[in-house]
Amino acid sequence: MQALYAQLLVGLINGSFYALLSLGLAVIFGMLNIINFAHGALYMMGAFCAYFLLNIAGINYWWALLIAPIVVGIFGMILERTMLQWLSGLDHVYGLLLTFGIALIIQGIFQNYFGSSGLPYQIPDALRGGINLGFMFLPIYRGWVVVFSLVICLATWFLIEKTQLGAYLRAATENPTLVRAFGINVPRMITLTYGLGVGLAALAGVLSAPINQVRPLMGADLIIVVFAVVVIGGMGSIMGSIITGFALGVIEGLTKYFYPEASNTVVFVLMVLVLLVKPTGLTGRAA
Amino acid sequence: MSALTDDTLPVTPRAMRDEMVAFAVMAVLLAIVPLTGIYPFFVMQALCFALLACAFNLLVGYGGLLSFGHAMFLGTAGYVSAHALKVWALPPELGIIIGTAAACGLAVITGYISIRRQGIYFSMITLALSQLLYFIYLQAPFTHGEDGIQGIPQGFLFGVFNLAKPTVLYYVVLAGFLGGFLLIYRTINSPFGEVLKSIRENEPRAISLGYKTDQYKLLAFILSGTLAGFAGSLKVFVAQNASLTDVHWSMSGEIVLMTLVGGLGTIFGPVVGAFIIIAMQQYLAGYGQWVTVIQGVIFVACVLTFRRGIIGEVARLLRRSL
């Protein structure tokens, strides 16, 4: 049973990353109509940012949790201003191709300087060790990742669904022209939205740095799984993205315990099943 | 919203004549390659990828469906052909047929699943499906995992042509490429191709005119996947191996890049794009991951400034259909 609980925990952690990344993809898609293929590369940049902060500037994990998403978010906003904004009105496919190119550039540059092997990142002192829960041993850092991701996801949901700013955002997603007519600076909102989505990816990268090592290609395969998560959940609902992300992580964890050979493929197989039964995705509207 | 290829010229006798002339020029140029002393291996490799890119272009350029998983057909046909040739010791023609048939079967299944969603979702689904296959091939015993299938015997095609001779192999690959190219050209200009283009331009209208668009899209997907598989089977004879790189998502990205550089929805664009990208990889092979960076830069540059691609721009300048 110990092993089962351990795999469930790993599943929850992966689920946290799926949730944070698919949430960002959904928010970005809502405003920019772009599937951000660079999301995995920006997640990796978040992890590297934390690594540089610690090893070059001596800035600890807690500050990295704040600084890395901001730095990468600003980088994302520059990308949006200089490149992505020129794609509005074009076929969605061009957004995918452009961000795929950006991902290749970022990952290629990091691979040139850091190879393909992983760099270690220390777990911060306060989160070391573990607690014996009686039925299992819980490493504190892993528990922290799950709880903190959940809090961030819910905070994002609250921001978008329950605040004034979120209401503007949702309105601009539905009808940007009309919202502009009310005097709201929609292009600036688009830039900030991209920054927010990218920041969430970078945050997931920082969280993952102590668990999975910091590697240039750490986001490359992950983003494809997240795409499958997005296809399963649909991008229509914020809460849908969060729940689907965590649920798929748990299912993957269970698969690792019961049938390890299929743990790499279970999310893709589920995607196929969902497409056969309900082509619009679990929460999605017709696209 | 502007479509992927927004300025295709109508099919006129003049356009047909231009295309025929261009095809003849291309065929003659390719046919004299062995006489010029150009390294035939490079051209053969480029021809396989050119056919692959043309097959991909049939789907994206004329059906408006951007598949981000076309490497799965290349890799599947490659593995099956390689296995048939090496383990079952079948003659080359049967190896090619079995590999292509495997890709066709795969296209039926994956097409049935992926055409359930349009646009951007279609791309994500095809990418996820090819990643699923990647993991299956990584674990399946017959693919030999990371090592791949190596040292594949080339044999005698139809019992006559010795494929171990570079010149013979070159003309066989060239014949395969030209045959596939003509099949795609014929498809594009058939009534089926016209319906496909109408789906690309405006699917709801095509539906309202009574076309069962899903069937058209599925058929285009199967045709595209099968021809991509045919290219993969031919490539086995050139490279004499089948490995995981051919199924990886980065390969799918390269196929997209070749077609984008040459021109989406142009007839000759994918061929030109394939030669450029393969040549670039050849010459920059010593620069490690900078090749990836350069590919990324080309993607960005093409999307931002050069969406018609090389042939698309040339055709527009000359006001010809190419």
CSV table of N, CA and C in Angstrom, one decimal, chain A residues 138 151 213 229 257 282:
chain,number,residue,atom,x,y,z
A,138,LEU,N,5.2,11.1,4.1
A,138,LEU,CA,5.0,12.3,3.2
A,138,LEU,C,6.1,13.2,3.2
A,151,VAL,N,-3.7,26.2,-4.4
A,151,VAL,CA,-4.0,27.5,-4.0
A,151,VAL,C,-3.9,28.5,-5.2
A,213,GLN,N,15.0,17.3,-12.1
A,213,GLN,CA,16.1,18.2,-12.2
A,213,GLN,C,15.8,19.3,-13.3
A,229,VAL,N,-4.2,16.8,-22.3
A,229,VAL,CA,-5.1,17.2,-21.2
A,229,VAL,C,-6.1,18.2,-21.6
A,257,TYR,N,1.2,2.4,-10.7
A,257,TYR,CA,1.2,1.4,-9.7
A,257,TYR,C,0.7,0.1,-10.2
A,282,LEU,N,-14.5,17.1,-22.2
A,282,LEU,CA,-15.4,16.9,-21.1
A,282,LEU,C,-16.2,18.2,-20.7
